[in-house]
Coordinates of C-alpha atoms and ligand atoms in Angstrom, one line a residue:
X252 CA 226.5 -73.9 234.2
X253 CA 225.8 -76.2 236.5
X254 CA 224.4 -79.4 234.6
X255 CA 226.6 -81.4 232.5
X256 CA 227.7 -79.6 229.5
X257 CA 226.5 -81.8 226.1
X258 CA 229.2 -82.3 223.8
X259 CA 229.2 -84.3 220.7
X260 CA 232.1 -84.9 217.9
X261 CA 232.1 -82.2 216.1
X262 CA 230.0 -79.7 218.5
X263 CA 227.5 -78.1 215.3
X264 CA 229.0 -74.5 214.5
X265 CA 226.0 -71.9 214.8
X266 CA 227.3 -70.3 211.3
X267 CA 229.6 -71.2 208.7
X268 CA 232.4 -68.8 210.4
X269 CA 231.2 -69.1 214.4
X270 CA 232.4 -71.6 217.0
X271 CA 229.5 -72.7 218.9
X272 CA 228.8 -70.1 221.8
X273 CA 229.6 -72.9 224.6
X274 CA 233.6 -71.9 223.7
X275 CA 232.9 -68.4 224.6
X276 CA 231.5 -69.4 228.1
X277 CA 233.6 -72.0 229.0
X278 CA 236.6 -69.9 228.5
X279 CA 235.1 -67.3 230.5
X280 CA 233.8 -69.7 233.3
X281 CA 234.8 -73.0 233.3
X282 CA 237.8 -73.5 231.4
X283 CA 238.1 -76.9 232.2
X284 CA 234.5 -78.7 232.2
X285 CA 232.9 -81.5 232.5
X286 CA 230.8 -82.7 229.8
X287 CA 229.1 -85.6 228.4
X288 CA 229.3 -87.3 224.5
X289 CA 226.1 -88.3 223.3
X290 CA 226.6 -92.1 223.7
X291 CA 227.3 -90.9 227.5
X292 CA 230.8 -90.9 228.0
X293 CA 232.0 -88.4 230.5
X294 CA 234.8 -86.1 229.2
X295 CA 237.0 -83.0 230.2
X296 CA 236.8 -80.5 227.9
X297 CA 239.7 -77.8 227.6
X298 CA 238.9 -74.1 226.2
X299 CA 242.0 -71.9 226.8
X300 CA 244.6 -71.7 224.6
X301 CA 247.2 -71.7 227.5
X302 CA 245.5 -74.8 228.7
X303 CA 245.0 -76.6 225.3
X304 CA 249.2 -76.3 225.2
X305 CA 249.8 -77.7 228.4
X306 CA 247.2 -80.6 227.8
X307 CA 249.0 -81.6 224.8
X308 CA 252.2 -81.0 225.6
X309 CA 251.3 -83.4 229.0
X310 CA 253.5 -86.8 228.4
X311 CA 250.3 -88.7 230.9
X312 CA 248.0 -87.6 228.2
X313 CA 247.8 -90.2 225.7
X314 CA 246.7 -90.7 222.2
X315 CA 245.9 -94.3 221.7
X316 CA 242.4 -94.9 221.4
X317 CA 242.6 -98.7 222.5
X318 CA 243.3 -97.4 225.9
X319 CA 240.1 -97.7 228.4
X320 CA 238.2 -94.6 228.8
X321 CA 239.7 -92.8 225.6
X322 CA 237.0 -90.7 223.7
X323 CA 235.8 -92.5 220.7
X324 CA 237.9 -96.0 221.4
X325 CA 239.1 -97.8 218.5
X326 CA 237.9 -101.9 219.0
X327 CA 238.9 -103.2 216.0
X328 CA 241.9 -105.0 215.8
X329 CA 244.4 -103.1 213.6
X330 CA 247.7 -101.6 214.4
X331 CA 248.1 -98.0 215.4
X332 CA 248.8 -95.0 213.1
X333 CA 251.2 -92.8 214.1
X334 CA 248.5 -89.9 215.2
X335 CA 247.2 -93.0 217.8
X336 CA 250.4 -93.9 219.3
X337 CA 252.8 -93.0 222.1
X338 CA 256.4 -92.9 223.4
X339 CA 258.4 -94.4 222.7
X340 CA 257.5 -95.7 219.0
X341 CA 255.7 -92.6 218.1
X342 CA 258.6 -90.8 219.1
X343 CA 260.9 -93.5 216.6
X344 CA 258.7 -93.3 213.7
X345 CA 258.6 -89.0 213.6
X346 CA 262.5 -89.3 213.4
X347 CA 262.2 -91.5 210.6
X348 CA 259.4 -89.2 208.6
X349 CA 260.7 -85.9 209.2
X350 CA 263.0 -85.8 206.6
X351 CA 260.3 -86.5 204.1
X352 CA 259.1 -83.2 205.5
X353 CA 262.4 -81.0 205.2
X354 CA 262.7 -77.6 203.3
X355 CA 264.5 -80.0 200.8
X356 CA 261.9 -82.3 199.9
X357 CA 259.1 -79.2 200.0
X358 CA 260.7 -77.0 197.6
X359 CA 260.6 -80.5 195.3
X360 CA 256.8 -80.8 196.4
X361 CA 256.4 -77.0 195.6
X362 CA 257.4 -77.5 191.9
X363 CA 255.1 -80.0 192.1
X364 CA 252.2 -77.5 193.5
X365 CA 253.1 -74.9 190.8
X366 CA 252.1 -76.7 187.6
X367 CA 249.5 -78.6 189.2
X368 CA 247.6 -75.6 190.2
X369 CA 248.3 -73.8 186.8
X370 CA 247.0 -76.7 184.8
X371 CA 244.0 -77.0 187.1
X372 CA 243.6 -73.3 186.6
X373 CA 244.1 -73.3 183.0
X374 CA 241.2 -76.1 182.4
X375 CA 238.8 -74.4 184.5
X376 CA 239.2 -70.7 183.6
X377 CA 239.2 -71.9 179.5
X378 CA 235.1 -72.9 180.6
X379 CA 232.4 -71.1 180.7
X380 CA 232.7 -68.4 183.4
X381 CA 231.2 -70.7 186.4
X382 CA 232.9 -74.0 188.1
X383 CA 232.4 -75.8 191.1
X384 CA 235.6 -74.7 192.8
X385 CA 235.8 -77.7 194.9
X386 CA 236.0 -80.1 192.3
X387 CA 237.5 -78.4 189.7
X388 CA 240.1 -77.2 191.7
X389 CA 240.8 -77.5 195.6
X390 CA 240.2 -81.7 196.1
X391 CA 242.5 -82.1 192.4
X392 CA 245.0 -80.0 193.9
X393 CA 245.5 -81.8 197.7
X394 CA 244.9 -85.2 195.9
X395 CA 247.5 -84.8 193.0
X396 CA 250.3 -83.3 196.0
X397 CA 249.2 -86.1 198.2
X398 CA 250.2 -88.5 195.2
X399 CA 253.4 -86.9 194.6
X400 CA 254.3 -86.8 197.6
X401 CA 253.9 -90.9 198.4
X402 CA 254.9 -91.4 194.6
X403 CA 251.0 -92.6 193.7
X404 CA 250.5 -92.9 189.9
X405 CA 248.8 -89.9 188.5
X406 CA 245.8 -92.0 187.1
X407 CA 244.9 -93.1 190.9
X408 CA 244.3 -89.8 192.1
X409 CA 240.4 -89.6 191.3
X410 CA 240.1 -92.9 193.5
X411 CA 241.5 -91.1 196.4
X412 CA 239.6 -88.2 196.2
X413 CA 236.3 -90.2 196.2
X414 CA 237.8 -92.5 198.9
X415 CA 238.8 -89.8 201.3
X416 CA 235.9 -88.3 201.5
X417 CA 233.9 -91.4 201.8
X418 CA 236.2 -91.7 204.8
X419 CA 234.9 -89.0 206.3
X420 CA 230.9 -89.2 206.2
X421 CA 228.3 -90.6 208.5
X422 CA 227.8 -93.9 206.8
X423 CA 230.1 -96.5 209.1
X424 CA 229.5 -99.3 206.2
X425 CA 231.1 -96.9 203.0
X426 CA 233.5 -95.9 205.3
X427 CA 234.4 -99.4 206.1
X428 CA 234.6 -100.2 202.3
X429 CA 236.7 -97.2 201.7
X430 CA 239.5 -97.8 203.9
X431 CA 239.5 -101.1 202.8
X432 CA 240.1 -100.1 199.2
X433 CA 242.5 -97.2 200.5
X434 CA 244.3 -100.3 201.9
X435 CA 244.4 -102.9 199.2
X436 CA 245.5 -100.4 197.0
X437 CA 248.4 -99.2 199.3
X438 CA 249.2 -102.9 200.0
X439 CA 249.8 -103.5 195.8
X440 CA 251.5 -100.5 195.5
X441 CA 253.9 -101.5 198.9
X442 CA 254.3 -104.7 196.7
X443 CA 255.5 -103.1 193.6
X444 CA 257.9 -100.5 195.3
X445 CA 259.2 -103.5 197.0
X446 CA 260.3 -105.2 193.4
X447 CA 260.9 -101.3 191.7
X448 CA 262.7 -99.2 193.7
X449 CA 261.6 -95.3 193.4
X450 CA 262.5 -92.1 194.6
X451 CA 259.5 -90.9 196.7
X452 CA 258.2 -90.6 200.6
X453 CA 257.4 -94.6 200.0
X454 CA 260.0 -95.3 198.0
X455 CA 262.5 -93.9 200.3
X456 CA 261.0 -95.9 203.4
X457 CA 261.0 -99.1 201.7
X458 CA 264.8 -98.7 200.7
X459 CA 266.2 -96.9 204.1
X460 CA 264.2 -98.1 207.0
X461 CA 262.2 -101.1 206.0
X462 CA 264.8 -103.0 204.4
X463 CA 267.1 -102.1 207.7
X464 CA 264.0 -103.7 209.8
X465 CA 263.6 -100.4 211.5
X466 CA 260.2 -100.4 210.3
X467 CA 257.3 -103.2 209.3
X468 CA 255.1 -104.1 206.7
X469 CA 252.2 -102.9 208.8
X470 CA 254.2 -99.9 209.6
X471 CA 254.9 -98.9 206.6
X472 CA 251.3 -99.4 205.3
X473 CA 250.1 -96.9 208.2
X474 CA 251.9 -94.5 207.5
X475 CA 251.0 -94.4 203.5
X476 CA 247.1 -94.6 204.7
X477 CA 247.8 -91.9 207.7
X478 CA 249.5 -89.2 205.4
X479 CA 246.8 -89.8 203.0
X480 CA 244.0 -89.4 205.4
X481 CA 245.4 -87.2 207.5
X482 CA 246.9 -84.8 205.1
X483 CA 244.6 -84.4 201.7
X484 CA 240.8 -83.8 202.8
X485 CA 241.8 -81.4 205.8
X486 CA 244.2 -79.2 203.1
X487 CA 241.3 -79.3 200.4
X488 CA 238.8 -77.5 203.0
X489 CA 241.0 -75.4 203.9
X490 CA 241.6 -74.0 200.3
X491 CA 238.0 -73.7 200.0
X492 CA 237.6 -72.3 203.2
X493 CA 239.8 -70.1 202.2
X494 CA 238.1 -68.9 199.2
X495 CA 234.7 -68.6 200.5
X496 CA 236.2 -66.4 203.4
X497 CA 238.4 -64.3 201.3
X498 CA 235.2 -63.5 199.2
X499 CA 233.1 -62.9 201.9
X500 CA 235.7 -60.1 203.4
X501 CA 236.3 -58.2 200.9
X502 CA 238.3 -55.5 202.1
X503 CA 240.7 -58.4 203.5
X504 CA 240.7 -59.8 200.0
X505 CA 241.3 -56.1 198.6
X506 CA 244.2 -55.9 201.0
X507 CA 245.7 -59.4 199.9
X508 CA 245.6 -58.6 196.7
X509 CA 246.9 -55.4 196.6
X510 CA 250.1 -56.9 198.2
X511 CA 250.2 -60.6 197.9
X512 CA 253.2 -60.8 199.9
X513 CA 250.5 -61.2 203.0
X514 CA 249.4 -64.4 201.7
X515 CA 251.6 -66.1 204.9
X516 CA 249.6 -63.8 207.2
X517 CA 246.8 -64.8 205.0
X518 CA 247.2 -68.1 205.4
X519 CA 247.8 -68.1 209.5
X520 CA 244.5 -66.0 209.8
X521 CA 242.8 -68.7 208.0
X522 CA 243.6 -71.6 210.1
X523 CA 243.2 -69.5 213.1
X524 CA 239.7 -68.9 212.0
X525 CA 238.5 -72.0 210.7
X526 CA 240.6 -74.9 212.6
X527 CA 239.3 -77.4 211.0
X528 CA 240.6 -80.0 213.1
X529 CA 238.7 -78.4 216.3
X530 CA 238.2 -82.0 217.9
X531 CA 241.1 -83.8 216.3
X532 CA 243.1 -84.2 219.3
X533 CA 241.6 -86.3 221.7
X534 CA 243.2 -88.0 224.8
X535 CA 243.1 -90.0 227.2
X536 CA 244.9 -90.0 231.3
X537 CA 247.0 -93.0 231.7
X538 CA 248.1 -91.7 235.2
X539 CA 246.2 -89.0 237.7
X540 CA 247.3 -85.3 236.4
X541 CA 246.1 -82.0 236.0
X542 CA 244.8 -79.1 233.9
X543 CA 244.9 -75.9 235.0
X544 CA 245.0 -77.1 238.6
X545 CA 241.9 -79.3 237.4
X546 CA 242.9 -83.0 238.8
X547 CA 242.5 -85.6 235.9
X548 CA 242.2 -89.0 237.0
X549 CA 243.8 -92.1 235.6
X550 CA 241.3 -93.3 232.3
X551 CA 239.6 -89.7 232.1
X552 CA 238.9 -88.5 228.8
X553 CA 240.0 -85.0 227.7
X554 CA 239.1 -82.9 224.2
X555 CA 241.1 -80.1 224.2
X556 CA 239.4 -77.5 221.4
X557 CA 241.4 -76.3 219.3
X558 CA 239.1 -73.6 217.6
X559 CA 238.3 -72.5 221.1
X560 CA 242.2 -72.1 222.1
X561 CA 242.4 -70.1 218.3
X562 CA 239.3 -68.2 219.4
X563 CA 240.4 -67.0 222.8
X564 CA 240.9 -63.2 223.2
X565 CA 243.7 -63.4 226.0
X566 CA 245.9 -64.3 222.8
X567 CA 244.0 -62.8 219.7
X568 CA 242.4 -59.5 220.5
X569 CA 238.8 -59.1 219.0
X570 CA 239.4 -63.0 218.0
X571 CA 236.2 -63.0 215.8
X572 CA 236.8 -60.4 213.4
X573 CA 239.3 -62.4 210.3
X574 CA 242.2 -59.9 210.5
X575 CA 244.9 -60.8 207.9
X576 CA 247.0 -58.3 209.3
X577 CA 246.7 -59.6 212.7
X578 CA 250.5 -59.8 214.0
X579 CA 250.0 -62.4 216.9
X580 CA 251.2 -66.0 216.9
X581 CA 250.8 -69.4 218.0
X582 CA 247.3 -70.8 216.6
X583 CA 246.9 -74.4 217.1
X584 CA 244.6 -75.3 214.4
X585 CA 247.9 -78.1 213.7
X586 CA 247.6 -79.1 217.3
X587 CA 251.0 -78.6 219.7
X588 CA 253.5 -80.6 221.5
X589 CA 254.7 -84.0 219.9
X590 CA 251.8 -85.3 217.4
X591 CA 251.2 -81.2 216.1
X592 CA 250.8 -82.1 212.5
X593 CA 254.0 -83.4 211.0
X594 CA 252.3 -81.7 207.6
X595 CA 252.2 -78.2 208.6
X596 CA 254.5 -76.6 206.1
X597 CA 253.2 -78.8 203.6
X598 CA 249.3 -77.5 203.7
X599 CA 250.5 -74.0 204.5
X600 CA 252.4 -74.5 201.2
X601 CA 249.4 -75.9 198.6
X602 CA 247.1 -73.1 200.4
X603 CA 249.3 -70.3 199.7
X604 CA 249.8 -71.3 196.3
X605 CA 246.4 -72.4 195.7
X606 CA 244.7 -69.0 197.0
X607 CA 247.7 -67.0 195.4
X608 CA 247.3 -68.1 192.1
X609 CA 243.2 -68.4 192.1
X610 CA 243.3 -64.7 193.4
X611 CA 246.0 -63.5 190.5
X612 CA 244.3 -65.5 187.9
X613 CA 240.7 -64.6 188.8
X614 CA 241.2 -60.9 190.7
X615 CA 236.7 -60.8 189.3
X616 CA 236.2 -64.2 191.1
X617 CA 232.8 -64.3 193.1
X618 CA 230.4 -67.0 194.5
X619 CA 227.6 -67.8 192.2
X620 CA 225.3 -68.0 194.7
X621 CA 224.4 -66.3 198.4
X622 CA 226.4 -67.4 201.1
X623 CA 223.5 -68.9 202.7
X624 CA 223.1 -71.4 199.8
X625 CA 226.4 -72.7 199.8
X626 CA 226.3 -76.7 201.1
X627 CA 228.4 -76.7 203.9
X628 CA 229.1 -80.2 205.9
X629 CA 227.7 -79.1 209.1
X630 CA 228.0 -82.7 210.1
X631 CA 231.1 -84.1 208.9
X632 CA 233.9 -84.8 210.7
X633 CA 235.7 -82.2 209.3
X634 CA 234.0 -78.9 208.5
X635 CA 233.7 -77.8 204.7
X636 CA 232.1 -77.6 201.9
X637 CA 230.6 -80.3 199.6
X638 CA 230.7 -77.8 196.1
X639 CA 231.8 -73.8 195.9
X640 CA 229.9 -73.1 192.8
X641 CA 231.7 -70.0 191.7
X642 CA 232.0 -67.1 189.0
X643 CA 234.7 -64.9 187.5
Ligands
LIG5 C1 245.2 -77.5 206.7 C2 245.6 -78.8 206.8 C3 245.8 -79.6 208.0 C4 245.3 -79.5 209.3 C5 244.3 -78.4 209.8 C6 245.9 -80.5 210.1 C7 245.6 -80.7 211.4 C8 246.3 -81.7 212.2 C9 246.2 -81.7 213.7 C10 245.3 -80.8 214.5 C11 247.0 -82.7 214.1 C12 247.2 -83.2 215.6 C13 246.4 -84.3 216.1 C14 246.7 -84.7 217.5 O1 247.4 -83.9 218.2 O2 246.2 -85.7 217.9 C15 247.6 -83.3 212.9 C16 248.4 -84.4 212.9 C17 248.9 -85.0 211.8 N1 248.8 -84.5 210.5 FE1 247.8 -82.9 209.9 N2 246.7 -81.3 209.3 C18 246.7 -80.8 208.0 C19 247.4 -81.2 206.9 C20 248.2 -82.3 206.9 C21 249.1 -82.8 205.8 C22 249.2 -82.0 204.5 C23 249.6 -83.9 206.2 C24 250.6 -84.8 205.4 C25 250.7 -85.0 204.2 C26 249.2 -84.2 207.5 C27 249.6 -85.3 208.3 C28 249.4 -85.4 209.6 C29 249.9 -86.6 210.4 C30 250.7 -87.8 209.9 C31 249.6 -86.3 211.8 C32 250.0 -87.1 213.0 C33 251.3 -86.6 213.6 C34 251.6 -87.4 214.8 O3 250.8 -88.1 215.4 O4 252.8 -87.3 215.2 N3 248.4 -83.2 208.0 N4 247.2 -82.6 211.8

């Protein structure tokens, strides 16, 4: 490979369930390449899963996209969300979430999780024997948790779902006017919560760490529009994902539900094999380093790829073939080191639910048309599906 390597954000996947074949030979031959984006920024991109740890566990790799060189730079004047920020304030702000995110506040979340997805279940399976299975029941599901989990009325949760994924198409002027709304409406509801005290993620913020000055009013809006953006559309493909993949292997499916007590392993393979988030975590040098003996120079970009890491045989033997039963560890489709997704247990949580129940509830469930016709977002930020028009 000796010319520069193209690279664009995402890279196009060949098939709905195949990294693009550059991973394969730049694990194999040049684990650490040079490559260029299409608006010709030179990057480093990083394709081994030992590699990919040590890049994003590396303290001179940074994450704030208003530094020179970073992939992607952010001009506009706002403040950073937490996923764009470093040491020391990043490391501040995860002290004050991470109780939001304890086994505590889950199992509350997980009640939560249960009727939602029964309800949803009930209205769709009381139809007519077909539903889309994205709308019906995977973006209602990540939406509704997302509300409960910042305290958002129930009535508002259609005008997230719509929002989010605005936020995530091709079309910079929507998704200018969608983040705007997302943060209008998060600025009222800061307002109220202000006045009304209430026992949720926001809530808690307001009365614990706001009101003790440890955190701003820009903060705090941040983090409401980060957890939301961050932590609804990614969970909602993967429940979708999920369901396509399950259908499409059946003697895994067979297998899960003939013992649902895989659904964790279930749930691992999953991420392993889809990593939705493949470009997510982009960096940036702010002194020289190294990958991999690779030197890095001060203001070089780097992508590590995470679906490549997931996808690399020196950890996961035969790493294409969706293996539910596959015993090893470590995927990194929730990234590594100190901005891995502070959400992890949470989307493990509504997927497991989500595919348990579906798969219980519907054991005759099947697509309702080929896998070829389904419309999958080739060109989204985030890989998925647009509708999963299904059958039972
Ligand atoms: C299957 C679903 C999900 C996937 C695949 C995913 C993936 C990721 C990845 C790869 C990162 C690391 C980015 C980096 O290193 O720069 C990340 C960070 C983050 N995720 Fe998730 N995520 C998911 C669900 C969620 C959920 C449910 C929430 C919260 C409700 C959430 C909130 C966040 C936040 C706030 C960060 C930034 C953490 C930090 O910078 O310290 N995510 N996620």
């Amino acid at each position: 490979m000796s010319e520069l390597i193209e690279f664009s954000l995402p890279m196009r996947r060949p098939s709905p369930f195949s990294p693009p074949a550059l991973y394969t030979q730049l694990r194999e031959h040049h684990p650490v390449a040079r490559a260029v984006l299409p608006d010709g920024q030179l990057v480093w991109l990083v394709a081994r899963h030992d590699d990919v740890r040590a890049a994003l566990k590396n303290p001179l790799l940074s994450s704030d996209p208003r530094r020179p060189g970073f992939p992607e730079p952010d001009t506009s004047n706002r403040a950073p969300f937490l996923i764009e920020m470093d040491a020391p304030r990043h490391t501040e702000l995860r002290k004050l979430l991470a109780a939001e995110f304890s086994p505590q506040r889950l199992a509350v979340l997980q009640e939560h999780i249960d009727g939602d997805a029964t309800k949803l279940l009930d209205a769709m399976l009381a139809g007519s024997g077909h539903a889309d299975l994205v709308a019906a029941y995977a973006l209602p599901l990540a939406s509704l948790t997302i509300c409960h989990l910042l305290g958002v009325p129930y009535a508002e949760h259609a005008f997230f779902e719509r929002s989010a994924v605005t936020l995530l198409s091709h079309d910079d002027a929507k998704k200018g006017e969608a983040f705007g709304a997302i943060c209008s409406y998060f600025e009222q509801l800061l307002e109220e919560k202000k006045r009304h005290p209430s026992d949720n993620l926001l809530g808690r913020l307001i009365a614990g760490p706001w009101r003790a000055g440890q955190l701003s009013d820009e903060e705090l809006l941040n983090i409401a529009v980060i957890l939301l953006m961050a932590g609804f559309e990614t969970t909602a493909t993967m429940i979708s994902l999920g369901v396509v993949t399950l259908l499409h292997h059946a003697g895994q499916l067979a297998l899960l539900q003939s013992d649902m007590a895989l659904i964790d392993e279930a749930v691992e393979e999953l991420l392993r094999y889809h990593t939705p988030g493949d470009t997510d975590a982009l960096r940036v040098a702010i002194a020289d380093t190294e990958i991999d003996g690779q030197p890095i120079a001060r203001g070089e970009a780097v992508i590590p790829l995470l679906w490549s890491a997931n996808r690399d045989p020196a950890v996961f033997p035969l790493p294409d073939n969706f293996d539910i039963r596959r015993e090893q560890r470590g995927q990194l489709a929730f990234g590594y080191g100190m901005h891995q997704c502070i959400g992890l247990n949470l989307a493990r949580m509504e997927m497991r639910t989500a595919l348990r129940r579906l798969f219980t509830r519907a054991p005759t469930l099947r697509l309702a048309i080929p896998l070829a016709e389904l419309p999958f977002r080739y060109d989204s930020e985030l890989f998925g599906l647009a509708a999963l028009p299904v059958q039972w």
